[in-house]
Amino acid sequence: MTLPDLSTAPQRPPVAVRTSSAKPAWKWSTSVTLVAAAAVLGACTSTPLPPWPSSQSAKTQAPAPLPRSSAAKPVPQPLGATPRNAEAVATPVTPAPALIGRNEDSLTPPYSAAVAARFPDPSIQYSTPGLGKDRRSFTTNAELAQWLNGLADARLSADARPHLLNLGTSQRGSPILGVLMTRAKNPTPAALESAGRPTVVLVGQQHGDEPATAEALLILARELAPGGLLESLLEKINVIVVPRANPDGSEAGTRVTASGVDMNRDHLLLHTPEARAIARLVRDYRPMLVVDSHEYTVVGRFLEKFNGIQKYDALVQHATTANYPEFLTKASLEWYHAPMVAALKDQGLSSEWYYTTSTDREDKSISMGGTQPDTGRNVHGLKNTVSLLIETRGVGIGRLHAQRRVHSQVVAIASALRSTAEKAGPLEQVRSFVVRDTTALACRDQVITDAKATPGQRELTFIDPTTGEDRVTRVDWNSSLTLRTLQTRARPCGYWLDAGATSVVERLKLMGVQVMRVAESGSLLAERYEETAREVSERRDVRGGIAGSGEIVRVKVTPVRAAIDVPSGSYYVPLNQALANIAVAALEPDTQNSYFANRLLEDLNQTARVMATPSLVFEEID
Ligand SMILES: [Zn+2]
């Protein structure tokens, strides 16, 4: 796809893709409901590329200043924010000998005073229960619930009041809470959709040992509430804040959920109630932007491998996975990444692309965030959102620099909120185009089934653990910004699934993928998967083996043409739909995240690629 000239005047993309040449091959039945007829009819034409909307303003507009700085007016203090006084600013972190190691509860830095001095507190002080002066623990689950309940105060007028959302229950029984900020009188997803403001979802603390994320989201929720400094953004957008997606991990101080599963590798497989809660939220509210807030390891394996302390206040990355629409990549870079980096710099905060390194001590390469469709960042991207990861330097350093970590999160996320508000119209145009383009690709062109990051080199700056000085290091660097395509296949019209594939169907529907049931038996022109090799393996990401994912079945397959008979009660997943690329990620069997590899489908004969528009009667399923 060649992107158009950026200077072209903004223009609405052409409307509805329907052609009279595309005769529906569907049989109507009075006893069944034919679903999504419009989408189906739209499948057989390509969508012309619209011009890139409003590029000029994206490039020239300086990001608005952060709500709170030393120069800003005093912050409203519904929950007790206090301006930092000059003396406090000047107070250095407690000097300490060069200690290296995890030290969660002590104020003793896990590195030398010279390193600690590189990270002074911001000029304002954030206040949440967990950021209190004499606190040894971050905000507890009970305090978090109380804070959100306080925002949704019934004494506020109905059309300004934030709405508390109960999104689900963690494995140990804690509520997974969110709060919806909107000017819309009716807060239902359908009403928000018709009101025309894009919705943003902010997700914090999927990893329980990354606490500044939840603290920052509590601050942002308060500032979006009535009287808050970001409240005016609600004229243009709705915001749903989920400060703590993994309450059990937070309570236990663990990265993983109670079952040992890393929920941020579970957004396609959906084994955990925590990931399912987020999937349901994204399905129902169809956000334009999802921000996933994390913290990263500061010492640990980076010190071991590179003899350096991690430097950057924020590491950021958008969705980088095969089949992610190119226009959304472009929007991520131009409308979000560039202003966010500028906003951080404006606050004296450094940033870099997100990167990590494997847990293997011998492996000195560094990789950007992965390319697999398993993380929130990538899976939400395939749901046609702009999907951003923001990581601050926090894992393994306890409460050290907590104010600065929270500040970095607040600055970066506030920038993303402003970008969405400023670009609300063009973003809607881009998404509208992307949805129609994705829908129109069914039965034609190719789909990528395997892609990898591109190896290269990059200069990174670490901090010398003794002197605290910058040290530029050239590293082997796997870039996820350019994906190498390793395998493609003809894009099918859809996938057929055996009647026994109920756990597959349930998961697809949880993500909002359209699935239909075959109402009357018939036949399909399809491709069966012929298995040519098999091994039992493990799911891996750029860090190493994925926690809690168990054994997977890696197969090699060859698609083989066949007419297949399909009984009533079996299923059809059409690809002429907005979430086609989610279906591809889940259903092509020879990838590590596929539902087959992860044993949600037992047998390759339970599925087939449907290669011609089916002439069958379908019924809607609940
Ligand atoms: Zn994380």
Coordinates of C-alpha atoms and ligand atoms in Angstrom, one line a residue, residues 207 210 255 294-295, ligand 1:
H207 CA 1.9 -6.8 35.9
E210 CA 4.7 -2.3 38.3
R255 CA 4.3 -9.9 37.7
H294 CA 3.8 -0.7 32.5
E295 CA 7.2 -0.4 34.3
Ligands
ZN1 ZN 4.8 -5.0 32.5

